[in-house]
Amino acid sequence: MDKLNLVVLTDDMDLRIHVKNMATDEDIVIAGYSDFGSAGMLKIESLAPDVVVCAIKGEIGEQRFAFIRNLFLTVKTTAILLLTDSLSVDTVNMAAQAGVRQSMPLDTQPSEFCEAVRRASATEKQRQLDNASGKRTRSRTIGFFGGKGGTGKTTMAVNTAVGLAKKGKRVALIDLDLQFGDVNMMLELEPKDTIIELVQERGGINIESIRSFSMIHSSGITVLCAPKSAEFAELVEGRHVETIIDVMRPYFEYIIVDLPPSFNDVSIAAVENCDEIYLVYNSDILSLKNAKVCMTILDQLQHKEKVRIIINKNINGLIRYKDFERMFGMPVFGVVGTDDKTANVSLNKGRPIVISASRTAMARDIMAIVNKIDKQAR
C-alpha cells in the first residue's frame, strides 16, 4: 500500500499531538511539523508532501489565509486541508478561495480525517495528471425534478452533490426553485448573495462573478442559492440559466440543478441544458399520475431520452416501483427507502444524510445512486 505523506502546520504544540492521534491509518504518515512562517514553507518545499494539514485554534486572521494562499500557489502538487475549531460559513468560503481543498472541525473523527486525506490526495493527483496530459473532463449537468412538493427532489439533489464531492469530484449546486428554494437550509448556509445578485451584476455573468455570489459548503461543493424572497424570482430568466451553466461547465465535473416543481421559462431552459433529468417520485398513485403528465411534457419538448426515474420513500404498498417501469417502459434508475426520522433530523440540523447519517440504509441507497451516476460518466 502506497504511503501518503503529511506535513502539519500549526503554532500550537497540543495540536501537533492532536493531528498525530487523528492519523491512525497505516497508509498515512506524518513526515514533519512546522509553523506558519518561512520555516514551514521551506519544510513543505523540501519534503513535497501529498497533503498539508493546517491546524488552527481560534479566529483565523487574514495573515493566515494569505500564507495558505501563497502555499497553494507555490507548492502546486500538494493538497491542503484545514482543521479548525472556528468553522463557519465565512471561514469555509475564505479557505476555499485560499486554495484549501476541504475544511473540517478539530473534533473530526480519525476515520473521517484519514478518508479526507486520501480523497484530497487522490483528487490532486488526478488534477495533475489531467493538466499534464491536457485532458479536460467533460462536465455533466444533472437536473432533479419533482413535479410537486414533497417528493424529496431537493433532498436527492443536495445529497447527490455532496456524495459526488465525497468522491473527490468538483461539484456545483444551483437552486433554481426560485420561489421556495431551501437548498441553503439543507446545507445550513446563510447566503449574503444569491442568484438574483448574480444576474443583476453589471459586469455580467462570468466565473469570477459566479464564485463571488456563490457559497462554499464544508463538503467542498459550490452553491448558488435561490432568492431570499419569492418576489424576486421573476428577475431570473431562461437566458440567465443557460449562461450560468455554460460558464460553469469548464470548472466543474458535475453541475447539479434543483429544478422548480413546474414548467416555466427557467425550468425549460435548465432542462434544455441538462445532460440528464432525474424525476424523483414517491410510490403512490398521485406520484404515478404526476409522473405521467411530466413525462408527456418532456416528450413534447423532445427531452424524454434524458429522463431517469428515482423512487424516493419507497414502500411495499399498492403502487410499487415496478408500476413506474411498466408505465414508462424504462427501468427505475434508483430506489431510496423510507426513513422519515433520518430525513427530518438531516433537514432540521442542515446536515446532508450522506454525511450526518452515512451508515443508515437511506444513505447507502443514495450513495448507490451517486456511484451509478458517476460510473456512467467514465
mmCIF file of C-alpha atoms in Angstrom:
data_model
loop_
_atom_site.group_PDB
_atom_site.id
_atom_site.type_symbol
_atom_site.label_atom_id
_atom_site.label_comp_id
_atom_site.label_asym_id
_atom_site.label_seq_id
_atom_site.Cartn_x
_atom_site.Cartn_y
_atom_site.Cartn_z
ATOM 1 C CA MET A 1 0.000 0.000 0.000
ATOM 2 C CA ASP A 2 1.394 3.423 -1.008
ATOM 3 C CA LYS A 3 2.057 5.762 1.886
ATOM 4 C CA LEU A 4 0.616 9.276 1.980
ATOM 5 C CA ASN A 5 2.984 11.836 3.491
ATOM 6 C CA LEU A 6 1.602 14.708 5.556
ATOM 7 C CA VAL A 7 3.153 17.893 6.857
ATOM 8 C CA VAL A 8 1.291 19.507 9.752
ATOM 9 C CA LEU A 9 1.390 23.290 10.080
ATOM 10 C CA THR A 10 0.370 24.691 13.456
ATOM 11 C CA ASP A 11 1.588 27.156 16.065
ATOM 12 C CA ASP A 12 0.109 25.039 18.865
ATOM 13 C CA MET A 13 2.109 22.095 20.256
ATOM 14 C CA ASP A 14 -1.059 20.423 21.543
ATOM 15 C CA LEU A 15 -2.486 20.443 18.029
ATOM 16 C CA ARG A 16 0.565 18.585 16.746
ATOM 17 C CA ILE A 17 -0.280 15.758 19.128
ATOM 18 C CA HIS A 18 -3.976 16.025 18.246
ATOM 19 C CA VAL A 19 -3.356 15.639 14.500
ATOM 20 C CA LYS A 20 -0.894 12.807 15.120
ATOM 21 C CA ASN A 21 -3.613 10.962 17.052
ATOM 22 C CA MET A 22 -6.044 11.510 14.168
ATOM 23 C CA ALA A 23 -3.683 9.966 11.598
ATOM 24 C CA THR A 24 -4.449 6.439 12.766
ATOM 25 C CA ASP A 25 -4.340 4.542 9.462
ATOM 26 C CA GLU A 26 -1.124 2.804 8.422
ATOM 27 C CA ASP A 27 -1.032 4.375 4.965
ATOM 28 C CA ILE A 28 -0.923 7.918 6.389
ATOM 29 C CA VAL A 29 2.461 9.094 7.660
ATOM 30 C CA ILE A 30 3.298 12.467 9.197
ATOM 31 C CA ALA A 31 6.583 13.465 7.573
ATOM 32 C CA GLY A 32 7.083 16.640 9.580
ATOM 33 C CA TYR A 33 5.715 19.533 11.607
ATOM 34 C CA SER A 34 6.267 23.260 11.343
ATOM 35 C CA ASP A 35 4.644 26.633 11.941
ATOM 36 C CA PHE A 36 3.123 29.264 9.676
ATOM 37 C CA GLY A 37 6.237 31.029 8.506
ATOM 38 C CA SER A 38 9.257 30.803 6.238
ATOM 39 C CA ALA A 39 10.445 27.644 8.015
ATOM 40 C CA GLY A 40 7.122 25.983 7.319
ATOM 41 C CA MET A 41 7.229 26.917 3.642
ATOM 42 C CA LEU A 42 10.810 25.631 3.372
ATOM 43 C CA LYS A 43 9.902 22.315 5.005
ATOM 44 C CA ILE A 44 6.978 21.792 2.643
ATOM 45 C CA GLU A 45 9.067 22.629 -0.414
ATOM 46 C CA SER A 46 11.802 20.213 0.693
ATOM 47 C CA LEU A 47 9.531 17.313 1.701
ATOM 48 C CA ALA A 48 6.940 17.753 -1.102
ATOM 49 C CA PRO A 49 4.180 16.036 0.928
ATOM 50 C CA ASP A 50 0.981 14.683 -0.565
ATOM 51 C CA VAL A 51 -1.126 16.716 1.861
ATOM 52 C CA VAL A 52 -0.542 19.713 4.130
ATOM 53 C CA VAL A 53 -2.784 19.898 7.200
ATOM 54 C CA CYS A 54 -3.233 23.399 8.623
ATOM 55 C CA ALA A 55 -4.425 23.091 12.233
ATOM 56 C CA ILE A 56 -5.592 26.329 13.848
ATOM 57 C CA LYS A 57 -7.320 27.212 17.112
ATOM 58 C CA GLY A 58 -9.332 30.399 17.430
ATOM 59 C CA GLU A 59 -10.110 33.007 14.811
ATOM 60 C CA ILE A 60 -8.219 32.672 11.533
ATOM 61 C CA GLY A 61 -6.874 36.057 10.514
ATOM 62 C CA GLU A 62 -6.105 37.424 7.075
ATOM 63 C CA GLN A 63 -2.398 36.742 7.591
ATOM 64 C CA ARG A 64 -3.042 33.003 7.948
ATOM 65 C CA PHE A 65 -5.225 32.903 4.848
ATOM 66 C CA ALA A 66 -2.574 34.857 2.930
ATOM 67 C CA PHE A 67 0.037 32.263 3.944
ATOM 68 C CA ILE A 68 -2.215 29.396 2.857
ATOM 69 C CA ARG A 69 -2.901 31.125 -0.456
ATOM 70 C CA ASN A 70 0.822 31.601 -1.037
ATOM 71 C CA LEU A 71 1.378 27.943 -0.167
ATOM 72 C CA PHE A 72 -1.284 26.898 -2.680
ATOM 73 C CA LEU A 73 0.326 28.973 -5.437
ATOM 74 C CA THR A 74 3.888 27.910 -4.594
ATOM 75 C CA VAL A 75 3.558 24.158 -3.989
ATOM 76 C CA LYS A 76 1.114 23.190 -6.713
ATOM 77 C CA THR A 77 1.326 19.408 -6.297
ATOM 78 C CA THR A 78 0.155 19.330 -2.679
ATOM 79 C CA ALA A 79 -3.429 19.243 -1.407
ATOM 80 C CA ILE A 80 -4.309 21.445 1.577
ATOM 81 C CA LEU A 81 -6.708 20.565 4.399
ATOM 82 C CA LEU A 82 -7.831 22.881 7.200
ATOM 83 C CA LEU A 83 -8.635 21.764 10.747
ATOM 84 C CA THR A 84 -10.141 24.462 12.952
ATOM 85 C CA ASP A 85 -12.344 24.944 15.999
ATOM 86 C CA SER A 86 -13.899 28.074 14.452
ATOM 87 C CA LEU A 87 -15.540 26.506 11.413
ATOM 88 C CA SER A 88 -18.158 28.810 9.922
ATOM 89 C CA VAL A 89 -19.607 29.660 6.530
ATOM 90 C CA ASP A 90 -17.236 32.629 6.181
ATOM 91 C CA THR A 91 -14.251 30.510 7.203
ATOM 92 C CA VAL A 92 -15.092 27.805 4.665
ATOM 93 C CA ASN A 93 -15.535 30.385 1.903
ATOM 94 C CA MET A 94 -12.263 32.169 2.674
ATOM 95 C CA ALA A 95 -10.415 28.860 2.979
ATOM 96 C CA ALA A 96 -11.713 27.661 -0.385
ATOM 97 C CA GLN A 97 -10.651 30.921 -2.018
ATOM 98 C CA ALA A 98 -7.181 30.455 -0.495
ATOM 99 C CA GLY A 99 -6.867 27.005 -2.060
ATOM 100 C CA VAL A 100 -7.972 24.694 0.763
ATOM 101 C CA ARG A 101 -9.484 21.502 -0.619
ATOM 102 C CA GLN A 102 -11.571 20.727 2.483
ATOM 103 C CA SER A 103 -12.238 22.396 5.839
ATOM 104 C CA MET A 104 -13.090 20.267 8.876
ATOM 105 C CA PRO A 105 -13.692 20.791 12.598
ATOM 106 C CA LEU A 106 -10.924 19.864 15.018
ATOM 107 C CA ASP A 107 -13.144 17.204 16.579
ATOM 108 C CA THR A 108 -13.482 15.279 13.304
ATOM 109 C CA GLN A 109 -13.332 11.531 13.869
ATOM 110 C CA PRO A 110 -9.979 9.915 12.925
ATOM 111 C CA SER A 111 -11.644 7.684 10.321
ATOM 112 C CA GLU A 112 -13.241 10.704 8.617
ATOM 113 C CA PHE A 113 -9.961 12.618 8.768
ATOM 114 C CA CYS A 114 -7.996 9.776 7.175
ATOM 115 C CA GLU A 115 -10.597 9.391 4.439
ATOM 116 C CA ALA A 116 -10.462 13.143 3.745
ATOM 117 C CA VAL A 117 -6.664 12.938 3.442
ATOM 118 C CA ARG A 118 -6.909 10.105 0.914
ATOM 119 C CA ARG A 119 -9.627 11.844 -1.060
ATOM 120 C CA ALA A 120 -7.754 15.158 -1.181
ATOM 121 C CA SER A 121 -4.543 13.475 -2.297
ATOM 122 C CA ALA A 122 -6.275 11.386 -4.970
ATOM 123 C CA THR A 123 -8.121 14.402 -6.360
ATOM 124 C CA GLU A 124 -4.949 16.482 -6.504
ATOM 125 C CA LYS A 125 -3.002 13.717 -8.248
ATOM 126 C CA GLN A 126 -5.764 13.274 -10.813
ATOM 127 C CA ARG A 127 -5.791 17.012 -11.430
ATOM 128 C CA GLN A 128 -2.049 16.947 -12.028
ATOM 129 C CA LEU A 129 -2.400 14.048 -14.471
ATOM 130 C CA ASP A 130 -5.181 15.834 -16.328
ATOM 131 C CA ASN A 131 -3.117 19.018 -16.572
ATOM 132 C CA ALA A 132 -0.045 17.117 -17.768
ATOM 133 C CA SER A 133 -1.977 15.301 -20.485
ATOM 134 C CA GLY A 134 -4.028 18.312 -21.491
ATOM 135 C CA LYS A 135 -7.127 16.306 -20.669
ATOM 136 C CA ARG A 136 -10.307 18.245 -19.995
ATOM 137 C CA THR A 137 -13.008 16.452 -18.075
ATOM 138 C CA ARG A 138 -16.414 16.830 -19.660
ATOM 139 C CA SER A 139 -18.831 18.455 -17.296
ATOM 140 C CA ARG A 140 -22.220 16.834 -16.730
ATOM 141 C CA THR A 141 -25.249 18.897 -15.812
ATOM 142 C CA ILE A 142 -27.904 16.944 -13.929
ATOM 143 C CA GLY A 143 -31.363 18.252 -13.061
ATOM 144 C CA PHE A 144 -33.659 16.958 -10.315
ATOM 145 C CA PHE A 145 -37.387 17.447 -10.871
ATOM 146 C CA GLY A 146 -40.360 16.516 -8.711
ATOM 147 C CA GLY A 147 -43.431 17.938 -10.417
ATOM 148 C CA LYS A 148 -44.979 18.586 -6.994
ATOM 149 C CA GLY A 149 -43.814 19.356 -3.490
ATOM 150 C CA GLY A 150 -42.764 16.709 -1.010
ATOM 151 C CA THR A 151 -41.225 14.147 -3.361
ATOM 152 C CA GLY A 152 -37.737 14.614 -1.930
ATOM 153 C CA LYS A 153 -36.163 16.020 -5.091
ATOM 154 C CA THR A 154 -34.239 18.692 -3.159
ATOM 155 C CA THR A 155 -33.006 16.084 -0.689
ATOM 156 C CA MET A 156 -31.798 13.998 -3.626
ATOM 157 C CA ALA A 157 -30.174 16.985 -5.363
ATOM 158 C CA VAL A 158 -28.318 18.104 -2.229
ATOM 159 C CA ASN A 159 -27.155 14.636 -1.216
ATOM 160 C CA THR A 160 -26.128 13.743 -4.761
ATOM 161 C CA ALA A 161 -23.982 16.879 -4.931
ATOM 162 C CA VAL A 162 -22.367 16.182 -1.554
ATOM 163 C CA GLY A 163 -21.992 12.477 -2.367
ATOM 164 C CA LEU A 164 -20.119 13.297 -5.575
ATOM 165 C CA ALA A 165 -17.910 15.731 -3.647
ATOM 166 C CA LYS A 166 -17.101 12.919 -1.197
ATOM 167 C CA LYS A 167 -15.763 11.016 -4.200
ATOM 168 C CA GLY A 168 -13.394 13.892 -4.937
ATOM 169 C CA LYS A 169 -15.400 15.494 -7.739
ATOM 170 C CA ARG A 170 -15.628 19.220 -8.401
ATOM 171 C CA VAL A 171 -19.327 19.943 -7.913
ATOM 172 C CA ALA A 172 -21.602 22.973 -8.221
ATOM 173 C CA LEU A 173 -25.194 23.021 -6.949
ATOM 174 C CA ILE A 174 -27.727 25.521 -8.329
ATOM 175 C CA ASP A 175 -31.041 26.125 -6.568
ATOM 176 C CA LEU A 176 -33.498 27.055 -9.331
ATOM 177 C CA ASP A 177 -36.577 26.643 -7.156
ATOM 178 C CA LEU A 178 -36.660 30.429 -7.206
ATOM 179 C CA GLN A 179 -39.782 30.963 -5.112
ATOM 180 C CA PHE A 180 -39.491 28.261 -2.474
ATOM 181 C CA GLY A 181 -35.911 27.004 -2.718
ATOM 182 C CA ASP A 182 -34.441 25.664 0.510
ATOM 183 C CA VAL A 183 -31.113 24.177 -0.558
ATOM 184 C CA ASN A 184 -29.381 26.629 1.788
ATOM 185 C CA MET A 185 -31.404 25.314 4.763
ATOM 186 C CA MET A 186 -30.468 21.726 3.971
ATOM 187 C CA LEU A 187 -26.801 22.756 3.999
ATOM 188 C CA GLU A 188 -27.058 25.178 6.948
ATOM 189 C CA LEU A 189 -25.942 28.092 4.790
ATOM 190 C CA GLU A 190 -26.922 31.722 5.269
ATOM 191 C CA PRO A 191 -26.275 33.360 1.903
ATOM 192 C CA LYS A 192 -25.400 37.013 1.706
ATOM 193 C CA ASP A 193 -25.846 36.947 -2.067
ATOM 194 C CA THR A 194 -27.920 34.716 -4.332
ATOM 195 C CA ILE A 195 -28.657 34.101 -7.991
ATOM 196 C CA ILE A 196 -30.558 37.420 -8.002
ATOM 197 C CA GLU A 197 -27.428 39.440 -7.281
ATOM 198 C CA LEU A 198 -25.576 37.415 -9.914
ATOM 199 C CA VAL A 199 -27.997 38.120 -12.780
ATOM 200 C CA GLN A 200 -28.052 41.822 -11.845
ATOM 201 C CA GLU A 201 -24.259 42.116 -11.769
ATOM 202 C CA ARG A 202 -23.186 44.960 -14.053
ATOM 203 C CA GLY A 203 -20.061 43.142 -15.139
ATOM 204 C CA GLY A 204 -22.128 40.256 -16.479
ATOM 205 C CA ILE A 205 -22.106 36.555 -15.677
ATOM 206 C CA ASN A 206 -18.594 35.101 -15.649
ATOM 207 C CA ILE A 207 -16.786 32.590 -13.474
ATOM 208 C CA GLU A 208 -15.488 35.335 -11.172
ATOM 209 C CA SER A 209 -18.963 36.745 -10.533
ATOM 210 C CA ILE A 210 -20.427 33.254 -10.106
ATOM 211 C CA ARG A 211 -17.825 32.419 -7.458
ATOM 212 C CA SER A 212 -18.363 35.800 -5.802
ATOM 213 C CA PHE A 213 -22.126 35.313 -5.422
ATOM 214 C CA SER A 214 -21.936 31.612 -4.519
ATOM 215 C CA MET A 215 -21.039 29.910 -1.243
ATOM 216 C CA ILE A 216 -18.667 27.050 -0.491
ATOM 217 C CA HIS A 217 -20.121 24.326 1.714
ATOM 218 C CA SER A 218 -17.853 22.441 4.123
ATOM 219 C CA SER A 219 -18.121 19.395 1.817
ATOM 220 C CA GLY A 220 -16.402 21.424 -0.904
ATOM 221 C CA ILE A 221 -19.381 21.990 -3.209
ATOM 222 C CA THR A 222 -20.055 25.440 -4.672
ATOM 223 C CA VAL A 223 -23.653 26.506 -4.004
ATOM 224 C CA LEU A 224 -25.600 29.178 -5.898
ATOM 225 C CA CYS A 225 -28.625 29.828 -3.699
ATOM 226 C CA ALA A 226 -32.193 30.769 -4.604
ATOM 227 C CA PRO A 227 -33.512 34.288 -3.849
ATOM 228 C CA LYS A 228 -34.163 35.178 -0.238
ATOM 229 C CA SER A 229 -37.644 36.392 -1.178
ATOM 230 C CA ALA A 230 -40.053 34.828 -3.696
ATOM 231 C CA GLU A 231 -40.948 38.233 -5.152
ATOM 232 C CA PHE A 232 -37.544 38.432 -6.860
ATOM 233 C CA ALA A 233 -37.966 35.144 -8.750
ATOM 234 C CA GLU A 234 -39.194 36.856 -11.917
ATOM 235 C CA LEU A 235 -35.851 38.646 -12.291
ATOM 236 C CA VAL A 236 -34.201 35.375 -13.321
ATOM 237 C CA GLU A 237 -34.807 34.452 -16.954
ATOM 238 C CA GLY A 238 -34.106 31.392 -19.044
ATOM 239 C CA ARG A 239 -31.215 33.117 -20.814
ATOM 240 C CA HIS A 240 -29.538 33.692 -17.447
ATOM 241 C CA VAL A 241 -29.767 29.997 -16.607
ATOM 242 C CA GLU A 242 -28.248 28.984 -19.932
ATOM 243 C CA THR A 243 -25.348 31.408 -19.474
ATOM 244 C CA ILE A 244 -24.668 30.309 -15.886
ATOM 245 C CA ILE A 245 -24.467 26.645 -16.890
ATOM 246 C CA ASP A 246 -22.308 27.387 -19.947
ATOM 247 C CA VAL A 247 -19.858 29.441 -17.871
ATOM 248 C CA MET A 248 -19.672 26.803 -15.112
ATOM 249 C CA ARG A 249 -19.021 23.798 -17.350
ATOM 250 C CA PRO A 250 -15.229 24.176 -17.757
ATOM 251 C CA TYR A 251 -14.732 24.495 -14.000
ATOM 252 C CA PHE A 252 -16.883 21.697 -12.565
ATOM 253 C CA GLU A 253 -17.171 17.996 -13.268
ATOM 254 C CA TYR A 254 -20.787 17.997 -12.133
ATOM 255 C CA ILE A 255 -23.389 20.765 -12.081
ATOM 256 C CA ILE A 256 -26.420 19.684 -10.051
ATOM 257 C CA VAL A 257 -29.614 21.677 -10.600
ATOM 258 C CA ASP A 258 -32.544 21.617 -8.185
ATOM 259 C CA LEU A 259 -35.408 22.439 -10.553
ATOM 260 C CA PRO A 260 -38.705 24.133 -9.625
ATOM 261 C CA PRO A 261 -41.768 21.840 -9.369
ATOM 262 C CA SER A 262 -43.347 23.257 -12.533
ATOM 263 C CA PHE A 263 -42.559 24.018 -16.160
ATOM 264 C CA ASN A 264 -41.753 27.638 -16.948
ATOM 265 C CA ASP A 265 -39.171 29.656 -18.872
ATOM 266 C CA VAL A 266 -36.474 28.997 -16.273
ATOM 267 C CA SER A 267 -37.069 25.271 -15.799
ATOM 268 C CA ILE A 268 -37.363 24.632 -19.549
ATOM 269 C CA ALA A 269 -34.070 26.473 -20.170
ATOM 270 C CA ALA A 270 -32.439 24.331 -17.482
ATOM 271 C CA VAL A 271 -33.889 21.116 -18.923
ATOM 272 C CA GLU A 272 -32.562 22.020 -22.361
ATOM 273 C CA ASN A 273 -29.079 22.500 -20.907
ATOM 274 C CA CYS A 274 -29.071 19.396 -18.700
ATOM 275 C CA ASP A 275 -27.475 16.149 -19.807
ATOM 276 C CA GLU A 276 -29.820 14.113 -17.618
ATOM 277 C CA ILE A 277 -33.093 14.772 -15.795
ATOM 278 C CA TYR A 278 -33.866 12.723 -12.697
ATOM 279 C CA LEU A 279 -37.571 12.571 -11.900
ATOM 280 C CA VAL A 280 -37.989 11.992 -8.167
ATOM 281 C CA TYR A 281 -41.322 10.492 -7.135
ATOM 282 C CA ASN A 282 -42.874 8.563 -4.272
ATOM 283 C CA SER A 283 -44.544 5.173 -4.584
ATOM 284 C CA ASP A 284 -48.151 6.395 -4.527
ATOM 285 C CA ILE A 285 -50.948 6.878 -7.053
ATOM 286 C CA LEU A 286 -50.639 10.692 -7.150
ATOM 287 C CA SER A 287 -46.942 10.453 -7.954
ATOM 288 C CA LEU A 288 -47.630 7.929 -10.704
ATOM 289 C CA LYS A 289 -50.232 10.256 -12.239
ATOM 290 C CA ASN A 290 -47.941 13.280 -11.906
ATOM 291 C CA ALA A 291 -45.006 11.411 -13.425
ATOM 292 C CA LYS A 292 -47.116 10.514 -16.457
ATOM 293 C CA VAL A 293 -48.010 14.179 -17.045
ATOM 294 C CA CYS A 294 -44.393 15.232 -16.582
ATOM 295 C CA MET A 295 -43.100 12.563 -18.951
ATOM 296 C CA THR A 296 -45.609 13.646 -21.599
ATOM 297 C CA ILE A 297 -44.387 17.247 -21.415
ATOM 298 C CA LEU A 298 -40.729 16.214 -21.567
ATOM 299 C CA ASP A 299 -41.539 14.030 -24.574
ATOM 300 C CA GLN A 300 -43.189 17.003 -26.291
ATOM 301 C CA LEU A 301 -40.081 19.063 -25.538
ATOM 302 C CA GLN A 302 -38.034 16.232 -27.102
ATOM 303 C CA HIS A 303 -36.074 15.555 -23.925
ATOM 304 C CA LYS A 304 -37.500 12.185 -22.932
ATOM 305 C CA GLU A 305 -34.184 10.478 -23.692
ATOM 306 C CA LYS A 306 -32.601 12.441 -20.823
ATOM 307 C CA VAL A 307 -35.050 11.117 -18.240
ATOM 308 C CA ARG A 308 -34.142 8.776 -15.382
ATOM 309 C CA ILE A 309 -36.578 7.809 -12.614
ATOM 310 C CA ILE A 310 -35.797 7.698 -8.894
ATOM 311 C CA ILE A 311 -38.348 6.358 -6.428
ATOM 312 C CA ASN A 312 -37.986 8.021 -3.030
ATOM 313 C CA LYS A 313 -39.743 6.914 0.177
ATOM 314 C CA ASN A 314 -40.303 3.509 -1.372
ATOM 315 C CA ILE A 315 -42.807 1.300 0.462
ATOM 316 C CA ASN A 316 -44.421 -2.001 -0.443
ATOM 317 C CA GLY A 317 -47.897 -0.572 -0.909
ATOM 318 C CA LEU A 318 -50.496 -0.555 -3.648
ATOM 319 C CA ILE A 319 -48.120 1.250 -6.043
ATOM 320 C CA ARG A 320 -44.633 -0.174 -6.474
ATOM 321 C CA TYR A 321 -41.644 0.962 -8.471
ATOM 322 C CA LYS A 322 -42.339 -1.823 -10.972
ATOM 323 C CA ASP A 323 -45.533 0.055 -11.881
ATOM 324 C CA PHE A 324 -43.416 3.032 -12.943
ATOM 325 C CA GLU A 325 -41.244 0.745 -15.056
ATOM 326 C CA ARG A 326 -44.262 -0.785 -16.794
ATOM 327 C CA MET A 327 -45.895 2.584 -17.451
ATOM 328 C CA PHE A 328 -42.817 4.279 -18.917
ATOM 329 C CA GLY A 329 -41.054 1.307 -20.448
ATOM 330 C CA MET A 330 -37.765 2.009 -18.713
ATOM 331 C CA PRO A 331 -36.035 0.657 -15.613
ATOM 332 C CA VAL A 332 -36.119 2.728 -12.442
ATOM 333 C CA PHE A 333 -32.641 4.216 -12.002
ATOM 334 C CA GLY A 334 -32.608 4.051 -8.215
ATOM 335 C CA VAL A 335 -34.770 3.395 -5.172
ATOM 336 C CA VAL A 336 -34.482 5.076 -1.761
ATOM 337 C CA GLY A 337 -36.263 3.505 1.183
ATOM 338 C CA THR A 338 -38.460 5.327 3.683
ATOM 339 C CA ASP A 339 -36.726 6.733 6.766
ATOM 340 C CA ASP A 340 -38.607 9.810 7.968
ATOM 341 C CA LYS A 341 -36.570 10.101 11.167
ATOM 342 C CA THR A 342 -33.226 10.289 9.358
ATOM 343 C CA ALA A 343 -34.616 12.690 6.752
ATOM 344 C CA ASN A 344 -36.152 15.007 9.367
ATOM 345 C CA VAL A 345 -33.025 15.107 11.532
ATOM 346 C CA SER A 346 -30.942 15.900 8.453
ATOM 347 C CA LEU A 347 -33.273 18.739 7.455
ATOM 348 C CA ASN A 348 -33.546 20.227 10.944
ATOM 349 C CA LYS A 349 -29.785 20.184 11.503
ATOM 350 C CA GLY A 350 -28.874 21.273 7.985
ATOM 351 C CA ARG A 351 -26.537 18.321 7.514
ATOM 352 C CA PRO A 352 -26.793 16.105 4.407
ATOM 353 C CA ILE A 353 -27.752 12.486 5.023
ATOM 354 C CA VAL A 354 -24.652 11.116 3.281
ATOM 355 C CA ILE A 355 -22.534 12.950 5.880
ATOM 356 C CA SER A 356 -24.563 13.000 9.095
ATOM 357 C CA ALA A 357 -26.133 9.548 8.756
ATOM 358 C CA SER A 358 -23.726 7.798 6.400
ATOM 359 C CA ARG A 359 -24.277 4.377 7.971
ATOM 360 C CA THR A 360 -28.059 4.342 7.555
ATOM 361 C CA ALA A 361 -29.863 2.377 4.858
ATOM 362 C CA MET A 362 -31.125 5.651 3.395
ATOM 363 C CA ALA A 363 -27.584 6.989 2.968
ATOM 364 C CA ARG A 364 -26.495 3.713 1.373
ATOM 365 C CA ASP A 365 -29.399 3.904 -1.083
ATOM 366 C CA ILE A 366 -28.457 7.461 -2.036
ATOM 367 C CA MET A 367 -24.757 6.646 -2.404
ATOM 368 C CA ALA A 368 -25.663 3.701 -4.643
ATOM 369 C CA ILE A 369 -27.381 6.209 -6.943
ATOM 370 C CA VAL A 370 -24.400 8.583 -6.705
ATOM 371 C CA ASN A 371 -21.977 5.793 -7.620
ATOM 372 C CA LYS A 372 -24.170 4.778 -10.545
ATOM 373 C CA ILE A 373 -24.283 8.369 -11.818
ATOM 374 C CA ASP A 374 -20.518 8.698 -11.549
ATOM 375 C CA LYS A 375 -19.900 5.318 -13.182
ATOM 376 C CA GLN A 376 -21.889 6.408 -16.233
ATOM 377 C CA ALA A 377 -19.542 9.362 -16.689
ATOM 378 C CA ARG A 378 -16.477 7.175 -17.183
#
